[in-house]
Coordinates of C-alpha atoms in Angstrom, one line a residue:
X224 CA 188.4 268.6 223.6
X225 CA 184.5 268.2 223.8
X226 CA 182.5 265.6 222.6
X227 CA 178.9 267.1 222.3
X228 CA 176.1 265.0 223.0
X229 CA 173.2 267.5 223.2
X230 CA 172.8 268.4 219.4
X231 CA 175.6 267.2 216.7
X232 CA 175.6 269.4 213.2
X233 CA 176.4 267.9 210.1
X234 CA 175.9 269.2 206.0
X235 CA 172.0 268.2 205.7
X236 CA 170.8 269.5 209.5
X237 CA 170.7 269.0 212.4
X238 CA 170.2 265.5 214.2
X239 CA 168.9 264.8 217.7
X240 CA 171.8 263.6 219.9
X241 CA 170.3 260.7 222.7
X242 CA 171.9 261.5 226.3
X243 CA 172.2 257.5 227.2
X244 CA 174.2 256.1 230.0
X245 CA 173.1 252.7 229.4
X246 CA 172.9 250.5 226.4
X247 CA 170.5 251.3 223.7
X248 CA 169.7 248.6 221.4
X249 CA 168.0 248.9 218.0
X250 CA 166.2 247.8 215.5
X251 CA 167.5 248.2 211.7
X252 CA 165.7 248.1 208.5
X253 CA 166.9 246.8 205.2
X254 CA 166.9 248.8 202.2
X255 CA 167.4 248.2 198.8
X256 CA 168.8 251.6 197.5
X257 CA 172.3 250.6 197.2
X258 CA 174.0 249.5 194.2
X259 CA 177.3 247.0 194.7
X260 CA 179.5 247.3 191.7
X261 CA 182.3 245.1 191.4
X262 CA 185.6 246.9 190.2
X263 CA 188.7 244.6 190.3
X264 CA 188.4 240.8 191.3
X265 CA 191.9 239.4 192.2
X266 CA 193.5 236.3 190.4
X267 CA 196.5 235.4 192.9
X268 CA 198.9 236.3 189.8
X269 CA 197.9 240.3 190.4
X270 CA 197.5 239.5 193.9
X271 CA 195.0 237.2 196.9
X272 CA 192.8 237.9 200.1
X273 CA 192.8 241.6 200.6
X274 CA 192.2 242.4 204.1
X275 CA 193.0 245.5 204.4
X276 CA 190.9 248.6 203.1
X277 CA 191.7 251.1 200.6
X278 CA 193.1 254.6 201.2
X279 CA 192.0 257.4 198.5
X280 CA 195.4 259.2 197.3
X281 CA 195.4 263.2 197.1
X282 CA 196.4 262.0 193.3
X283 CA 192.3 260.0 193.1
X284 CA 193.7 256.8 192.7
X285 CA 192.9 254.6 195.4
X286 CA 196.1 252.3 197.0
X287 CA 195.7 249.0 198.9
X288 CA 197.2 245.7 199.9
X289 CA 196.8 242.0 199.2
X290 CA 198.3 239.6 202.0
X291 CA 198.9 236.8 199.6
X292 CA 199.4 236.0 196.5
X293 CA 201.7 237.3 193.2
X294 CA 205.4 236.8 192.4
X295 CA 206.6 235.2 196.0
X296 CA 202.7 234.5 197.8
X297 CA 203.8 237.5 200.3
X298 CA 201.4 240.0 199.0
X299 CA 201.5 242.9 197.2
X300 CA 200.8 246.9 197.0
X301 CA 198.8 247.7 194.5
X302 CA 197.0 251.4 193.0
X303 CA 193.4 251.7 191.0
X304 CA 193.3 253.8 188.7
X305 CA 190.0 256.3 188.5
X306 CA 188.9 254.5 185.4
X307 CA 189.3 251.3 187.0
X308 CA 192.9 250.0 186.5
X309 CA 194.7 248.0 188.5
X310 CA 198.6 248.3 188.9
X311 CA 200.7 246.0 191.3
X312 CA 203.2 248.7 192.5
X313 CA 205.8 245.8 194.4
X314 CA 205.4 242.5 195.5
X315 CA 206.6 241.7 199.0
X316 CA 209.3 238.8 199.0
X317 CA 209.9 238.1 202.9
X318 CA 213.0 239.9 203.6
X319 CA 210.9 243.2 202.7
X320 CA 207.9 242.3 204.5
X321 CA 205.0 239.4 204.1
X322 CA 201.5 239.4 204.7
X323 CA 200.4 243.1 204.9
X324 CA 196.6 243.8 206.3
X325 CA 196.6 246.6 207.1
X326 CA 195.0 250.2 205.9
X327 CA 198.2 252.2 204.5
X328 CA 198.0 256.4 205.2
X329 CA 199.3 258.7 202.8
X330 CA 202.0 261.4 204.6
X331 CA 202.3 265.0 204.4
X332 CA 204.9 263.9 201.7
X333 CA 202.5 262.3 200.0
X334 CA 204.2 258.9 200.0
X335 CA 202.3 255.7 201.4
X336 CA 203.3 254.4 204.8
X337 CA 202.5 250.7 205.8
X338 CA 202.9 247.5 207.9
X339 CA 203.4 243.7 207.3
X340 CA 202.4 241.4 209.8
X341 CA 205.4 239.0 209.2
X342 CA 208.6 238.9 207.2
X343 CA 211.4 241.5 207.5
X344 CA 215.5 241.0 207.6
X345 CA 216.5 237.7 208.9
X346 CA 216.5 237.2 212.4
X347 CA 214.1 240.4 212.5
X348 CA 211.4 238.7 210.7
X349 CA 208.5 239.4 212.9
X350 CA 207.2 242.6 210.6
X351 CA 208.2 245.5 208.7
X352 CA 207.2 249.2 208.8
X353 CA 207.5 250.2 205.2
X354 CA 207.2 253.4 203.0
X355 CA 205.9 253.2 199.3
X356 CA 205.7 255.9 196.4
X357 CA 203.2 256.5 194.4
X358 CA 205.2 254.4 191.4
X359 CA 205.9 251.7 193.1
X360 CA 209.8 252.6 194.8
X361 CA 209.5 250.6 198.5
X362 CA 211.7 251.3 201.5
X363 CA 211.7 248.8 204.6
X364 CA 211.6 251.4 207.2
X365 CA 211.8 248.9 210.2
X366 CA 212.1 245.2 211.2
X367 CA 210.3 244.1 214.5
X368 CA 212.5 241.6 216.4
X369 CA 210.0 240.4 218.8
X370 CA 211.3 243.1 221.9
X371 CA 210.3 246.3 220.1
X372 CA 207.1 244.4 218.7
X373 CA 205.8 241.6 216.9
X374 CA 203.2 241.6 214.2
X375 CA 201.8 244.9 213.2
X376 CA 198.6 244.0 211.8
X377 CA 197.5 247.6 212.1
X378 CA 198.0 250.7 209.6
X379 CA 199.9 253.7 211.1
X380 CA 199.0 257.4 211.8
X381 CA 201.1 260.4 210.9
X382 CA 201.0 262.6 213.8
X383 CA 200.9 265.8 213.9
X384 CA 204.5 265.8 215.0
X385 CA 205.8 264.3 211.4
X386 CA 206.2 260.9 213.0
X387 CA 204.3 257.6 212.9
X388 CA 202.6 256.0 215.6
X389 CA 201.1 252.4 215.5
X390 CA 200.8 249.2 217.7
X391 CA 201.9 245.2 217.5
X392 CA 200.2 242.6 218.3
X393 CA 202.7 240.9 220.1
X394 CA 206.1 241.2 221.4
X395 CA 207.8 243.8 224.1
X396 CA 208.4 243.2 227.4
X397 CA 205.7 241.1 228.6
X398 CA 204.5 239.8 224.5
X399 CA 200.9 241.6 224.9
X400 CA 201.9 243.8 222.5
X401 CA 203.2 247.6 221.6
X402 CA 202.5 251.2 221.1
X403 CA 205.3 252.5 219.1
X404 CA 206.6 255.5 217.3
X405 CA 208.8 255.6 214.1
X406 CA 210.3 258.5 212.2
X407 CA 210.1 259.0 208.4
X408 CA 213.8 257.8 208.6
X409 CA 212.5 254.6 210.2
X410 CA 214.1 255.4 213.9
X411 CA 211.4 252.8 215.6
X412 CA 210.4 254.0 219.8
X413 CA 208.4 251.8 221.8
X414 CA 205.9 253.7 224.0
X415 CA 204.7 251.2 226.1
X416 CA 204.7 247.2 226.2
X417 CA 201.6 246.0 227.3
X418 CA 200.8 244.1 230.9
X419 CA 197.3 242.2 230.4
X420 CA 195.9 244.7 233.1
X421 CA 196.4 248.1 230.6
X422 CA 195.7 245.6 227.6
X423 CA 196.3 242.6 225.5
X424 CA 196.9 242.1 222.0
X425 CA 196.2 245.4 220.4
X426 CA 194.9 244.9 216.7
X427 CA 193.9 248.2 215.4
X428 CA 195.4 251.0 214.8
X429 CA 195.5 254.7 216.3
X430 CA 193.5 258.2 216.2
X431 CA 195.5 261.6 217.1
X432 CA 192.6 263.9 218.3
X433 CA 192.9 267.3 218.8
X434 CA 194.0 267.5 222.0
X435 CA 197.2 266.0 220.7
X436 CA 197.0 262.3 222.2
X437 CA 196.4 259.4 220.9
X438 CA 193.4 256.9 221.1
X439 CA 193.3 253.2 220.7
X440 CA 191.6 250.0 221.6
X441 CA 193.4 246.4 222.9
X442 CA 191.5 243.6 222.2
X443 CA 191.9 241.3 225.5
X444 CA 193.0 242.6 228.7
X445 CA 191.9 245.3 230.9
X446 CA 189.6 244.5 233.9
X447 CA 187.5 242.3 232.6
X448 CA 190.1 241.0 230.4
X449 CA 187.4 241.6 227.3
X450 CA 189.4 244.8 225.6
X451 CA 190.4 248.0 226.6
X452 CA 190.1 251.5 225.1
X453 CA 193.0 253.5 226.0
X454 CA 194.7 256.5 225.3
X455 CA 198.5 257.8 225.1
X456 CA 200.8 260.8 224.8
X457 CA 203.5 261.1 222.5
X458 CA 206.0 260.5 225.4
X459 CA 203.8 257.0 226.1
X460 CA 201.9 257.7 228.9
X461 CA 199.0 255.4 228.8
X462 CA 195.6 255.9 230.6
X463 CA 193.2 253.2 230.7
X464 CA 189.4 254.8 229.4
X465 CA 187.6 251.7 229.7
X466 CA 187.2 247.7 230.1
X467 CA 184.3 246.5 228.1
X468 CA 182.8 243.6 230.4
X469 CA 181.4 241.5 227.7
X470 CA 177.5 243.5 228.3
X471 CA 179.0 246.4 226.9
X472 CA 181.0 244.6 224.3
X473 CA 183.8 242.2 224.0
X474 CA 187.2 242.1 221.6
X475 CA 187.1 245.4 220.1
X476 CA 189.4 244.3 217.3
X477 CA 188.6 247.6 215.0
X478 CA 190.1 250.9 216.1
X479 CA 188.0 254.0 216.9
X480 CA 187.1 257.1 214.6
X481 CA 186.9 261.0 215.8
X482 CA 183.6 261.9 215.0
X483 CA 182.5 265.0 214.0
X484 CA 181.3 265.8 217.4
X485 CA 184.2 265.2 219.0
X486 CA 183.3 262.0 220.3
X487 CA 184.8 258.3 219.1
X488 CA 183.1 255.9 217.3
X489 CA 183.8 252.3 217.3
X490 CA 182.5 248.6 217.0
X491 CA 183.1 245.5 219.1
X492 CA 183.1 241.8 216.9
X493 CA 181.5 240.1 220.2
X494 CA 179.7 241.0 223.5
X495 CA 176.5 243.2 223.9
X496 CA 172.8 241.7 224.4
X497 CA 173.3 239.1 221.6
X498 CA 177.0 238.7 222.0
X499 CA 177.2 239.5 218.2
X500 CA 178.9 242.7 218.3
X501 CA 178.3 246.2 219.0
X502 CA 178.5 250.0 217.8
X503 CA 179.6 252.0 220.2
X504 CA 180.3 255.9 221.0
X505 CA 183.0 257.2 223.7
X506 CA 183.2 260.4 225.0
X507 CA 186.9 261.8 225.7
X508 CA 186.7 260.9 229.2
X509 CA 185.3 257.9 228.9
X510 CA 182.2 257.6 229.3
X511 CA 181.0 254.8 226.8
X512 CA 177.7 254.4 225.3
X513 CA 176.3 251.3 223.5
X514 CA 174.6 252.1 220.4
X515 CA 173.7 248.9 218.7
X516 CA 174.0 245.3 219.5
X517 CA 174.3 243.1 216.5
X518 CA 171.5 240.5 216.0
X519 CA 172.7 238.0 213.2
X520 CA 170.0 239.2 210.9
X521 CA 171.2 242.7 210.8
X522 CA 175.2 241.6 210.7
X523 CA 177.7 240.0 212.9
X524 CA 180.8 240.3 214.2
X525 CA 182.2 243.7 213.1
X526 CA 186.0 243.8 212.9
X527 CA 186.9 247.0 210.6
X528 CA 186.5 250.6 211.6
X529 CA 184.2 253.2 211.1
X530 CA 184.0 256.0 208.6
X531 CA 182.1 259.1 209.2
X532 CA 180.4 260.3 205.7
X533 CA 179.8 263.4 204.3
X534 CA 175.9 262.8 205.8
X535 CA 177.3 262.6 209.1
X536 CA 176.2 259.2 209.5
X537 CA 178.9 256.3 210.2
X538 CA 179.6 253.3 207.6
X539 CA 181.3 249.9 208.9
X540 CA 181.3 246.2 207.4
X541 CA 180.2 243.4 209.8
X542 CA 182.5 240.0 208.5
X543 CA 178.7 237.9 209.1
X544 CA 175.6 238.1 209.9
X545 CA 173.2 239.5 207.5
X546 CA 170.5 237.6 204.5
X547 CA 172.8 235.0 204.0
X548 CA 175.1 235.2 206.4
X549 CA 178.3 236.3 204.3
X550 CA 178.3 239.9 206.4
X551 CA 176.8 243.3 205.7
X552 CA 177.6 246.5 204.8
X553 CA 175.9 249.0 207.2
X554 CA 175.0 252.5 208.1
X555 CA 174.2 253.4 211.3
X556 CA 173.5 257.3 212.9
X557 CA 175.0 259.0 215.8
X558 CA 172.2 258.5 217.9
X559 CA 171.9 254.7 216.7
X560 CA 169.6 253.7 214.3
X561 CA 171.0 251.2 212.0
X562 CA 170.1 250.4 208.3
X563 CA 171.5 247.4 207.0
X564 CA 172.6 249.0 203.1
X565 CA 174.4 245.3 202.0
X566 CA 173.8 241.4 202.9
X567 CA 176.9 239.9 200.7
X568 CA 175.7 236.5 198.9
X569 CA 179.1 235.5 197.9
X570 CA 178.7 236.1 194.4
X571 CA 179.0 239.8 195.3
X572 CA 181.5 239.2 197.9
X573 CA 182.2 236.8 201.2
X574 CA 183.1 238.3 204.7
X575 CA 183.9 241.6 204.4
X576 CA 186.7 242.3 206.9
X577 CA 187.7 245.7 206.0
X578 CA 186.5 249.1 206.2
X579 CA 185.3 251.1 203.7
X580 CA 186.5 254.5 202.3
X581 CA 184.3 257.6 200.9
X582 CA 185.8 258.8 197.8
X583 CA 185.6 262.5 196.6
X584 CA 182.6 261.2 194.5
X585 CA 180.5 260.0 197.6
X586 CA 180.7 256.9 197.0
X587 CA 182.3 254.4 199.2
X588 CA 184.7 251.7 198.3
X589 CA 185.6 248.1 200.3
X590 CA 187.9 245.2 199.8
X591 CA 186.6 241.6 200.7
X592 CA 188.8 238.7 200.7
X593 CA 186.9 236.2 199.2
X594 CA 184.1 235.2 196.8
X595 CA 182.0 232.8 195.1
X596 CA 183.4 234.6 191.7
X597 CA 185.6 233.7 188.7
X598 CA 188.9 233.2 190.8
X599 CA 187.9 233.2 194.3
X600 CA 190.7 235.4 195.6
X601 CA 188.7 238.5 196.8
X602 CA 187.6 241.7 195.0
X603 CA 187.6 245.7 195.6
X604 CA 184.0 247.0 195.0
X605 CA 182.0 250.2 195.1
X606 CA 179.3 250.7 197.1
X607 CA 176.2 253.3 195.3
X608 CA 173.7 254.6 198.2
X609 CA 172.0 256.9 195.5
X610 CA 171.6 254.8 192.7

């Protein structure tokens, strides 16, 4: 697989591709053609405190999680309807999971597949893997037990094998965490167990590229011991791509995204020139490139992937930073020039740690967690950048 880095094509033309092998900082510039509708605002009976972002179904309707909140405070799945509609498809007790945040995929059989960070069968009750219909019929898949894993606070990836892959945060042989694989039958594998020196703590999820492995970050370990991106085989052989060492970026809590271009995409919530976070790109082989270094006023402390839009520009959240210091949406080009499209002011939203989604509209859609609204218990909104 190549990443090109000379020219990169995308619908509208093409855009200059800067040949950097040092950090490139930059300046952004606020805009005000965005429009930030509000479509559901959570009451704690129909769910609390989305983290995790939205996935659009094949079927329109967007699917997501709460991590608190409803029948048993354990969080919920829920769908939106295309008109708006929100339906809580099951509420998670304990023994079927607790506490998802994480981004669900939709499979080749067009079921959702998820995690919980906690809950699960007794004595197992470090985590589920879970599979969810469209109407609402939930299967615990797996129970982590602390040796094959502890909390999954990542979503999974169908590969292109028919199985699952994802990672824990904790647990395995050493407790720095797992790569794992499970089967739509909910047969669980663990890959590799984490040493501090390949990684700590991984808390994001994982990319299949076309070369058929798998690409992820850790968020502690590695040389430096400020992160690691990595990548593995389906068999769990695990090569170490980088160590950020703070200049370059620090805690890489968000996973990557395959950009058009072959190259990955990805933020770290600390390090670079202002230790506020960074945008970064990573060729295959690793060489890594620093795009943007947060600055407070433009955002802070970006913790949710990327997404590449139809434009061929990338969109990602920063949890602070911004106007008023209740986080930003932003956009931000593959050569690195930033625009910051959003600074929450809590009525709109608080802290945005999740992702956002384009929808076969072109708009993009975002969970936050909390706000200054009616109930307080988070919202899913829609984000217009052609009003």
């Amino acid at each position: 697989m190549k990443c090109l880095n000379s020219t990169w094509f995308n619908p509208l033309g093409l855009i200059s591709f800067l040949l950097l092998s040092t950090s490139l900082v930059t300046s952004s510039k606020a805009v005000s053609a965005v429009a930030v509708n509000t479509l559901v605002r959570f009451t704690k009976s129909n769910g609390s405190s989305p983290i995790a972002g939205l996935v659009q179904g094949s079927d329109g309707n967007f699917y997501g999680t709460t991590s608190y909140g409803e029948l048993y405070l354990a969080g919920t799945v829920f769908k939106i309807t295309s008109s708006g509609d929100l339906i809580t498809l099951a509420s998670f007790n304990g023994s079927n999971g607790n506490g998802s945040v994480a981004t669900l995929v939709e499979g080749k059989d067009h079921n959702f597949y998820g995690t919980t960070s906690a809950g699960g069968v007794k004595n197992n009750s470090r985590g589920t893997v879970f599979k969810i219909t469209p109407s609402g019929r939930l299967t615990t898949l797996a129970s982590f037990n602390g040796s094959n894993g502890n909390e999954p606070v990542a979503g999974l990836v169908e590969g292109s094998d028919g199985n699952f892959y994802g990672t824990t945060k904790y647990g395995g042989v050493n407790n720095d965490g797992t790569v794992f694989k499970i089967t739509p039958r909910g047969v669980l594998t663990t890959l590799v167990s984490f040493n501090g020196n390949n990684g700590t703590y991984p808390t994001a999820g994982l990319v299949q590229s076309s070369d058929g492995d798998f690409y992820g970050t850790t968020s502690a370990g590695g040389a430096s011991g400020y992160g690691t991106v990595f990548k593995i085989t389906s068999s769990g052989v695990l090569t170490t791509l980088i160590s950020f060492n703070g200049s370059n970026g620090n805690y890489p809590i968000a996973g990557l995204v395959l950009g058009s271009n072959g190259c990955f995409y990805g933020t770290t919530a600390l390090g670079g020139v202002n230790n506020n976070g960074t945008v970064f790109k990573l060729t295959p082989n690793g060489i890594l490139t620093t795009l943007v270094s947060f600055n407070d006023s433009n955002g802070n402390y970006p913790i949710a992937s990327l997404v590449q839009g139809s434009n061929g520009n990338f969109y990602g959240t920063t949890e602070y930073g911004g106007a008023n210091n209740d986080g930003t949406v932003f956009e931000v080009t593959p050569s690195g020039d930033l625009t910051t499209l959003v600074s929450f002011n809590g009525s709109n939203g608080n802290y945005p740690a999740a992702g956002l989604v384009q929808s076969s509209n072109g708009n993009f859609y975002g969970t936050i967690p909390y706000d200054n609204g009616v109930s307080g218990h988070g919202m899913v909104y829609e984000l217009i950048t052609n009003p």
